[in-house]
Amino acid sequence: MTGDDDGYGRVTSGFYDGAYARLRDSSGDAAWYRSLAREARGPVLELGAGTGRVLLPIARELEPQGVACVGVDRSPEMLNALRAKGLPANLRLAEGSMQDFDLAPERFALIFSAFRAFQHLDRVEDQLGCLARVRDHLAPGGAFAFDVFHPRLDRIAILEEPESEDARWVQGGDEIVRFASARRDPVNQRVHVRMRYERWRADVRVADEGVAFDMRYFFRFELEHLLARAGFADLSLYGDFQGAPFAAGASDFVVVARVA
Ligand SMILES: C[S@@+](CC[C@H](N)C(=O)[O-])C[C@H]1O[C@@H](n2cnc3c(N)ncnc32)[C@H](O)[C@@H]1O
């Protein structure tokens, strides 16, 4: 296997849309963030915008009204994949980290961070740094919306999850097969994820490339305390992107927070 990168470099950016068109779009997350953006009636910022899976349709919808949309991401490869799709005039991209971005004097009616990007902030100081930057960039009455996975106890109790196929799709005439494995570190609430992508052409494996990255997981009251500590007083917590209340079997924590 060749081509390891740091999680969101060349390998992941090349396969991201192929993989998540199947694995994530079905959750309804993009439609949910889009309706929040529509209701916000003001500028929109996404932290960890990636290839624009969620932000690009929002910017396209809001372009006729001239609503400014901004995407921040620390990966130039992910942002280049988004640029290659063609940016509407109201969408601007900024390479940077969600824990220390500075877009002053701009303020946003909605700031969001879709598909667990916040879980790439391993250290509490980075999580608080991000929430402080969000507060500073929210317009009065604005909302911060994000999702992280719900660490279901049955799942996180499995410390070593062996590699298994989790997606398969056709891209550029080749068949791509993705394999995932995970190692969990309950002391640090961290999952070490490994993805391996095989490219098959006419029954011959022509490439085999891997990436690895860490994700921090959060428990419910930890998230609530973190947000309270960062000055967010008005919280709504859901268990999915259809607005169901958070419940035991939920796969996600979906949060909307406002500064009181
Ligand atoms: C799972 S992807 C989500 C992309 C997009 N939000 C979506 O829903 O498809 C996570 C993204 O967060 C970005 N990211 C990770 N850590 C970051 C950080 N500290 N600051 C900014 N972006 C970060 C990655 O480069 C990647 O594009």
mmCIF file of C-alpha atoms and ligand atoms in Angstrom:
data_model
loop_
_atom_site.group_PDB
_atom_site.id
_atom_site.type_symbol
_atom_site.label_atom_id
_atom_site.label_comp_id
_atom_site.label_asym_id
_atom_site.label_seq_id
_atom_site.Cartn_x
_atom_site.Cartn_y
_atom_site.Cartn_z
ATOM 1 C CA MET A 1 0.000 0.000 0.000
ATOM 2 C CA THR A 2 1.321 3.464 -0.853
ATOM 3 C CA GLY A 3 0.303 7.077 -0.561
ATOM 4 C CA ASP A 4 -0.431 7.641 3.130
ATOM 5 C CA ASP A 5 -1.306 11.268 3.769
ATOM 6 C CA ASP A 6 -2.447 13.226 6.806
ATOM 7 C CA GLY A 7 -6.142 12.537 6.601
ATOM 8 C CA TYR A 8 -7.440 15.168 4.183
ATOM 9 C CA GLY A 9 -4.696 15.461 1.604
ATOM 10 C CA ARG A 10 -4.402 14.132 -1.946
ATOM 11 C CA VAL A 11 -5.868 10.685 -1.321
ATOM 12 C CA THR A 12 -8.971 11.640 0.667
ATOM 13 C CA SER A 13 -9.768 14.716 -1.422
ATOM 14 C CA GLY A 14 -9.738 12.523 -4.539
ATOM 15 C CA PHE A 15 -12.187 9.988 -3.131
ATOM 16 C CA TYR A 16 -14.274 12.093 -0.721
ATOM 17 C CA ASP A 17 -17.273 12.864 -2.908
ATOM 18 C CA GLY A 18 -17.451 9.333 -4.306
ATOM 19 C CA ALA A 19 -17.525 7.867 -0.812
ATOM 20 C CA TYR A 20 -19.821 10.309 0.950
ATOM 21 C CA ALA A 21 -22.385 10.762 -1.792
ATOM 22 C CA ARG A 22 -23.447 7.335 -0.552
ATOM 23 C CA LEU A 23 -22.387 7.151 3.060
ATOM 24 C CA ARG A 24 -23.439 10.566 4.362
ATOM 25 C CA ASP A 25 -25.978 12.233 2.090
ATOM 26 C CA SER A 26 -28.617 9.699 3.187
ATOM 27 C CA SER A 27 -28.505 11.108 6.747
ATOM 28 C CA GLY A 28 -30.264 14.253 5.485
ATOM 29 C CA ASP A 29 -27.543 16.476 6.963
ATOM 30 C CA ALA A 30 -27.093 18.661 3.870
ATOM 31 C CA ALA A 31 -30.835 19.410 3.644
ATOM 32 C CA TRP A 32 -30.942 20.231 7.371
ATOM 33 C CA TYR A 33 -28.041 22.712 7.237
ATOM 34 C CA ARG A 34 -29.532 24.186 4.095
ATOM 35 C CA SER A 35 -32.841 24.918 5.796
ATOM 36 C CA LEU A 36 -30.971 26.590 8.691
ATOM 37 C CA ALA A 37 -29.089 28.717 6.155
ATOM 38 C CA ARG A 38 -32.339 29.671 4.437
ATOM 39 C CA GLU A 39 -33.922 30.691 7.770
ATOM 40 C CA ALA A 40 -30.841 32.643 8.929
ATOM 41 C CA ARG A 41 -31.427 35.448 6.399
ATOM 42 C CA GLY A 42 -27.822 36.576 6.521
ATOM 43 C CA PRO A 43 -24.225 35.571 5.809
ATOM 44 C CA VAL A 44 -23.243 31.927 6.316
ATOM 45 C CA LEU A 45 -19.896 30.434 7.355
ATOM 46 C CA GLU A 46 -18.909 26.768 7.351
ATOM 47 C CA LEU A 47 -15.915 25.568 9.390
ATOM 48 C CA GLY A 48 -14.296 22.495 7.822
ATOM 49 C CA ALA A 49 -16.142 23.030 4.534
ATOM 50 C CA GLY A 50 -14.121 20.370 2.713
ATOM 51 C CA THR A 51 -15.192 19.736 -0.882
ATOM 52 C CA GLY A 52 -18.384 21.772 -0.382
ATOM 53 C CA ARG A 53 -20.719 18.778 -0.132
ATOM 54 C CA VAL A 54 -22.960 20.871 2.154
ATOM 55 C CA LEU A 55 -21.841 24.479 1.562
ATOM 56 C CA LEU A 56 -21.871 24.582 -2.242
ATOM 57 C CA PRO A 57 -25.625 23.861 -2.650
ATOM 58 C CA ILE A 58 -26.324 26.455 0.073
ATOM 59 C CA ALA A 59 -24.239 29.100 -1.705
ATOM 60 C CA ARG A 60 -25.889 28.284 -5.045
ATOM 61 C CA GLU A 61 -29.347 28.646 -3.523
ATOM 62 C CA LEU A 62 -28.486 31.955 -1.824
ATOM 63 C CA GLU A 63 -26.604 33.455 -4.785
ATOM 64 C CA PRO A 64 -29.632 35.260 -6.296
ATOM 65 C CA GLN A 65 -30.184 37.081 -2.979
ATOM 66 C CA GLY A 66 -26.475 37.964 -2.844
ATOM 67 C CA VAL A 67 -26.014 36.322 0.584
ATOM 68 C CA ALA A 68 -22.309 35.961 1.353
ATOM 69 C CA CYS A 69 -21.088 32.422 2.102
ATOM 70 C CA VAL A 70 -17.594 31.581 3.356
ATOM 71 C CA GLY A 71 -15.900 28.203 3.760
ATOM 72 C CA VAL A 72 -12.881 27.720 6.036
ATOM 73 C CA ASP A 73 -10.783 24.553 5.871
ATOM 74 C CA ARG A 74 -7.187 23.764 6.707
ATOM 75 C CA SER A 75 -6.739 21.367 3.771
ATOM 76 C CA PRO A 76 -5.716 23.029 0.487
ATOM 77 C CA GLU A 77 -6.465 19.773 -1.360
ATOM 78 C CA MET A 78 -10.063 19.648 -0.089
ATOM 79 C CA LEU A 79 -10.559 23.340 -0.967
ATOM 80 C CA ASN A 80 -9.101 22.770 -4.441
ATOM 81 C CA ALA A 81 -11.586 19.956 -5.009
ATOM 82 C CA LEU A 82 -14.340 22.437 -4.112
ATOM 83 C CA ARG A 83 -12.918 25.169 -6.383
ATOM 84 C CA ALA A 84 -12.809 22.688 -9.278
ATOM 85 C CA LYS A 85 -16.624 22.456 -9.122
ATOM 86 C CA GLY A 86 -16.914 26.187 -9.923
ATOM 87 C CA LEU A 87 -17.728 28.692 -7.179
ATOM 88 C CA PRO A 88 -20.803 30.923 -7.339
ATOM 89 C CA ALA A 89 -20.006 34.640 -6.999
ATOM 90 C CA ASN A 90 -21.219 34.781 -3.368
ATOM 91 C CA LEU A 91 -18.923 31.964 -2.128
ATOM 92 C CA ARG A 92 -15.434 32.650 -0.796
ATOM 93 C CA LEU A 93 -12.941 30.130 0.581
ATOM 94 C CA ALA A 94 -10.290 30.672 3.236
ATOM 95 C CA GLU A 95 -7.541 28.226 4.107
ATOM 96 C CA GLY A 96 -7.182 28.138 7.877
ATOM 97 C CA SER A 97 -7.926 26.358 11.113
ATOM 98 C CA MET A 98 -11.295 26.442 12.773
ATOM 99 C CA GLN A 99 -9.651 27.059 16.152
ATOM 100 C CA ASP A 100 -7.923 30.295 15.107
ATOM 101 C CA PHE A 101 -9.554 31.737 11.981
ATOM 102 C CA ASP A 102 -10.096 35.491 11.805
ATOM 103 C CA LEU A 103 -12.499 36.961 9.273
ATOM 104 C CA ALA A 104 -13.111 40.235 11.143
ATOM 105 C CA PRO A 105 -14.985 42.486 10.642
ATOM 106 C CA GLU A 106 -17.341 39.966 8.995
ATOM 107 C CA ARG A 107 -20.158 38.535 11.135
ATOM 108 C CA PHE A 108 -22.444 35.643 10.253
ATOM 109 C CA ALA A 109 -26.092 34.857 10.894
ATOM 110 C CA LEU A 110 -25.272 31.143 10.737
ATOM 111 C CA ILE A 111 -21.978 29.404 11.431
ATOM 112 C CA PHE A 112 -22.007 25.651 11.001
ATOM 113 C CA SER A 113 -19.615 22.728 10.960
ATOM 114 C CA ALA A 114 -21.014 19.667 9.185
ATOM 115 C CA PHE A 115 -20.139 16.007 9.360
ATOM 116 C CA ARG A 116 -18.093 15.803 12.515
ATOM 117 C CA ALA A 117 -15.367 18.271 11.539
ATOM 118 C CA PHE A 118 -15.375 19.530 15.160
ATOM 119 C CA GLN A 119 -14.156 16.057 16.193
ATOM 120 C CA HIS A 120 -10.804 16.788 14.609
ATOM 121 C CA LEU A 121 -10.167 19.166 17.511
ATOM 122 C CA ASP A 122 -8.495 16.813 19.937
ATOM 123 C CA ARG A 123 -7.460 19.234 22.692
ATOM 124 C CA VAL A 124 -9.910 21.074 24.941
ATOM 125 C CA GLU A 125 -8.004 24.318 24.323
ATOM 126 C CA ASP A 126 -8.624 23.942 20.574
ATOM 127 C CA GLN A 127 -12.312 23.148 21.122
ATOM 128 C CA LEU A 128 -12.664 26.251 23.314
ATOM 129 C CA GLY A 129 -10.573 28.257 20.856
ATOM 130 C CA CYS A 130 -12.952 27.285 18.061
ATOM 131 C CA LEU A 131 -16.043 28.154 20.109
ATOM 132 C CA ALA A 132 -14.520 31.528 21.048
ATOM 133 C CA ARG A 133 -13.807 32.283 17.372
ATOM 134 C CA VAL A 134 -17.387 31.271 16.551
ATOM 135 C CA ARG A 135 -18.786 33.625 19.228
ATOM 136 C CA ASP A 136 -16.668 36.486 17.918
ATOM 137 C CA HIS A 137 -17.944 35.921 14.374
ATOM 138 C CA LEU A 138 -21.662 35.487 15.123
ATOM 139 C CA ALA A 139 -23.994 38.355 14.309
ATOM 140 C CA PRO A 140 -26.411 39.286 17.132
ATOM 141 C CA GLY A 141 -28.995 36.494 17.414
ATOM 142 C CA GLY A 142 -26.927 34.228 15.154
ATOM 143 C CA ALA A 143 -26.681 30.456 15.563
ATOM 144 C CA PHE A 144 -23.885 27.891 15.622
ATOM 145 C CA ALA A 145 -24.919 24.438 14.352
ATOM 146 C CA PHE A 146 -22.776 21.323 14.253
ATOM 147 C CA ASP A 147 -22.881 17.568 14.568
ATOM 148 C CA VAL A 148 -20.638 14.958 16.140
ATOM 149 C CA PHE A 149 -21.213 11.237 16.375
ATOM 150 C CA HIS A 150 -22.928 9.795 19.414
ATOM 151 C CA PRO A 151 -20.389 7.475 21.092
ATOM 152 C CA ARG A 152 -22.731 4.563 21.658
ATOM 153 C CA LEU A 153 -21.308 2.408 24.409
ATOM 154 C CA ASP A 154 -21.692 -0.859 22.487
ATOM 155 C CA ARG A 155 -19.584 0.570 19.654
ATOM 156 C CA ILE A 156 -16.870 2.345 21.616
ATOM 157 C CA ALA A 157 -16.348 -0.740 23.781
ATOM 158 C CA ILE A 158 -14.788 -2.428 20.736
ATOM 159 C CA LEU A 159 -11.176 -1.320 21.061
ATOM 160 C CA GLU A 160 -9.907 -2.846 17.813
ATOM 161 C CA GLU A 161 -12.249 -2.945 14.857
ATOM 162 C CA PRO A 162 -10.628 -4.994 12.105
ATOM 163 C CA GLU A 163 -10.584 -3.783 8.537
ATOM 164 C CA SER A 164 -13.776 -4.302 6.536
ATOM 165 C CA GLU A 165 -15.182 -2.991 3.272
ATOM 166 C CA ASP A 166 -17.477 -0.024 3.875
ATOM 167 C CA ALA A 167 -18.090 1.457 0.428
ATOM 168 C CA ARG A 168 -17.738 0.658 -3.259
ATOM 169 C CA TRP A 169 -18.390 2.954 -6.224
ATOM 170 C CA VAL A 170 -17.356 3.665 -9.822
ATOM 171 C CA GLN A 171 -15.113 6.678 -10.461
ATOM 172 C CA GLY A 172 -13.419 7.617 -13.732
ATOM 173 C CA GLY A 173 -14.292 4.208 -15.168
ATOM 174 C CA ASP A 174 -12.556 2.346 -12.301
ATOM 175 C CA GLU A 175 -14.149 0.555 -9.398
ATOM 176 C CA ILE A 176 -13.094 1.988 -6.019
ATOM 177 C CA VAL A 177 -13.371 -0.190 -2.935
ATOM 178 C CA ARG A 178 -12.913 1.448 0.457
ATOM 179 C CA PHE A 179 -11.937 -0.432 3.587
ATOM 180 C CA ALA A 180 -12.056 1.024 7.103
ATOM 181 C CA SER A 181 -10.601 -0.030 10.429
ATOM 182 C CA ALA A 182 -10.548 1.650 13.836
ATOM 183 C CA ARG A 183 -8.578 1.551 17.047
ATOM 184 C CA ARG A 184 -10.233 3.159 20.069
ATOM 185 C CA ASP A 185 -8.533 4.846 22.988
ATOM 186 C CA PRO A 186 -11.195 5.282 25.697
ATOM 187 C CA VAL A 187 -8.821 7.073 28.081
ATOM 188 C CA ASN A 188 -8.384 9.952 25.645
ATOM 189 C CA GLN A 189 -11.827 9.559 24.020
ATOM 190 C CA ARG A 190 -10.126 9.178 20.681
ATOM 191 C CA VAL A 191 -10.700 6.934 17.668
ATOM 192 C CA HIS A 192 -7.793 6.275 15.353
ATOM 193 C CA VAL A 193 -9.363 5.648 11.937
ATOM 194 C CA ARG A 194 -7.643 4.088 8.960
ATOM 195 C CA MET A 195 -9.070 4.041 5.435
ATOM 196 C CA ARG A 196 -7.663 2.112 2.517
ATOM 197 C CA TYR A 197 -8.747 2.677 -1.066
ATOM 198 C CA GLU A 198 -8.266 0.051 -3.758
ATOM 199 C CA ARG A 199 -8.690 1.022 -7.404
ATOM 200 C CA TRP A 200 -9.699 -1.798 -9.749
ATOM 201 C CA ARG A 201 -9.574 -1.652 -13.557
ATOM 202 C CA ALA A 202 -10.872 -4.644 -15.509
ATOM 203 C CA ASP A 203 -10.315 -6.999 -12.564
ATOM 204 C CA VAL A 204 -6.765 -5.776 -11.968
ATOM 205 C CA ARG A 205 -5.932 -3.824 -8.810
ATOM 206 C CA VAL A 206 -4.079 -0.779 -10.114
ATOM 207 C CA ALA A 207 -3.700 1.217 -6.875
ATOM 208 C CA ASP A 208 -3.880 0.728 -3.138
ATOM 209 C CA GLU A 209 -3.581 3.882 -0.972
ATOM 210 C CA GLY A 210 -4.243 4.564 2.664
ATOM 211 C CA VAL A 211 -4.892 7.435 5.053
ATOM 212 C CA ALA A 212 -5.213 7.725 8.806
ATOM 213 C CA PHE A 213 -6.690 10.335 11.114
ATOM 214 C CA ASP A 214 -7.926 10.728 14.701
ATOM 215 C CA MET A 215 -11.352 11.730 15.926
ATOM 216 C CA ARG A 216 -12.166 12.876 19.424
ATOM 217 C CA TYR A 217 -15.540 11.791 20.756
ATOM 218 C CA PHE A 218 -17.797 13.679 23.133
ATOM 219 C CA PHE A 219 -20.416 12.599 25.617
ATOM 220 C CA ARG A 220 -23.666 14.494 25.867
ATOM 221 C CA PHE A 221 -23.075 16.481 29.037
ATOM 222 C CA GLU A 222 -19.437 17.103 28.137
ATOM 223 C CA LEU A 223 -20.667 18.865 25.005
ATOM 224 C CA GLU A 224 -23.224 20.843 26.961
ATOM 225 C CA HIS A 225 -20.632 21.934 29.547
ATOM 226 C CA LEU A 226 -18.154 22.832 26.820
ATOM 227 C CA LEU A 227 -20.706 25.037 25.086
ATOM 228 C CA ALA A 228 -21.784 26.624 28.382
ATOM 229 C CA ARG A 229 -18.140 27.305 29.269
ATOM 230 C CA ALA A 230 -17.748 29.029 25.914
ATOM 231 C CA GLY A 231 -20.735 31.270 26.652
ATOM 232 C CA PHE A 232 -23.492 29.527 24.683
ATOM 233 C CA ALA A 233 -26.647 29.495 26.778
ATOM 234 C CA ASP A 234 -29.408 28.545 24.410
ATOM 235 C CA LEU A 235 -28.900 24.944 23.233
ATOM 236 C CA SER A 236 -31.050 22.572 21.195
ATOM 237 C CA LEU A 237 -29.903 18.965 20.946
ATOM 238 C CA TYR A 238 -31.292 16.505 18.404
ATOM 239 C CA GLY A 239 -30.569 12.872 17.611
ATOM 240 C CA ASP A 240 -30.791 13.146 13.841
ATOM 241 C CA PHE A 241 -31.210 15.590 10.963
ATOM 242 C CA GLN A 242 -34.974 15.312 10.958
ATOM 243 C CA GLY A 243 -35.225 17.023 14.351
ATOM 244 C CA ALA A 244 -35.914 13.919 16.491
ATOM 245 C CA PRO A 245 -35.072 14.406 20.166
ATOM 246 C CA PHE A 246 -31.759 12.880 21.223
ATOM 247 C CA ALA A 247 -32.373 9.258 22.315
ATOM 248 C CA ALA A 248 -30.354 6.180 23.248
ATOM 249 C CA GLY A 249 -29.995 4.693 19.753
ATOM 250 C CA ALA A 250 -29.176 7.993 18.007
ATOM 251 C CA SER A 251 -26.184 7.979 15.683
ATOM 252 C CA ASP A 252 -25.461 11.710 15.980
ATOM 253 C CA PHE A 253 -25.564 14.638 18.353
ATOM 254 C CA VAL A 254 -26.962 17.494 16.278
ATOM 255 C CA VAL A 255 -26.600 20.805 18.083
ATOM 256 C CA VAL A 256 -27.857 24.345 17.544
ATOM 257 C CA ALA A 257 -26.402 26.851 20.006
ATOM 258 C CA ARG A 258 -26.942 30.546 20.514
ATOM 259 C CA VAL A 259 -25.353 33.104 22.756
ATOM 260 C CA ALA A 260 -28.039 34.301 25.155
HETATM 261 C C1 LIG B 1 -15.376 14.976 7.450
HETATM 262 S S1 LIG B 1 -14.798 16.362 6.542
HETATM 263 C C2 LIG B 1 -16.297 17.303 6.441
HETATM 264 C C3 LIG B 1 -16.352 18.160 5.189
HETATM 265 C C4 LIG B 1 -17.699 18.839 4.968
HETATM 266 N N1 LIG B 1 -18.061 19.648 6.119
HETATM 267 C C5 LIG B 1 -18.781 17.820 4.696
HETATM 268 O O1 LIG B 1 -19.753 17.796 5.453
HETATM 269 O O2 LIG B 1 -18.673 17.071 3.728
HETATM 270 C C6 LIG B 1 -13.854 17.269 7.732
HETATM 271 C C7 LIG B 1 -13.191 18.502 7.155
HETATM 272 O O3 LIG B 1 -12.665 19.260 8.241
HETATM 273 C C8 LIG B 1 -11.391 19.752 7.856
HETATM 274 N N2 LIG B 1 -10.625 20.011 9.086
HETATM 275 C C9 LIG B 1 -10.135 19.110 9.968
HETATM 276 N N3 LIG B 1 -9.549 19.733 10.999
HETATM 277 C C10 LIG B 1 -9.679 21.068 10.770
HETATM 278 C C11 LIG B 1 -9.284 22.239 11.477
HETATM 279 N N4 LIG B 1 -8.649 22.156 12.652
HETATM 280 N N5 LIG B 1 -9.578 23.439 10.937
HETATM 281 C C12 LIG B 1 -10.220 23.539 9.748
HETATM 282 N N6 LIG B 1 -10.618 22.469 9.029
HETATM 283 C C13 LIG B 1 -10.352 21.245 9.535
HETATM 284 C C14 LIG B 1 -10.792 18.681 6.975
HETATM 285 O O4 LIG B 1 -9.756 19.190 6.155
HETATM 286 C C15 LIG B 1 -12.030 18.220 6.209
HETATM 287 O O5 LIG B 1 -12.193 18.937 5.027
#
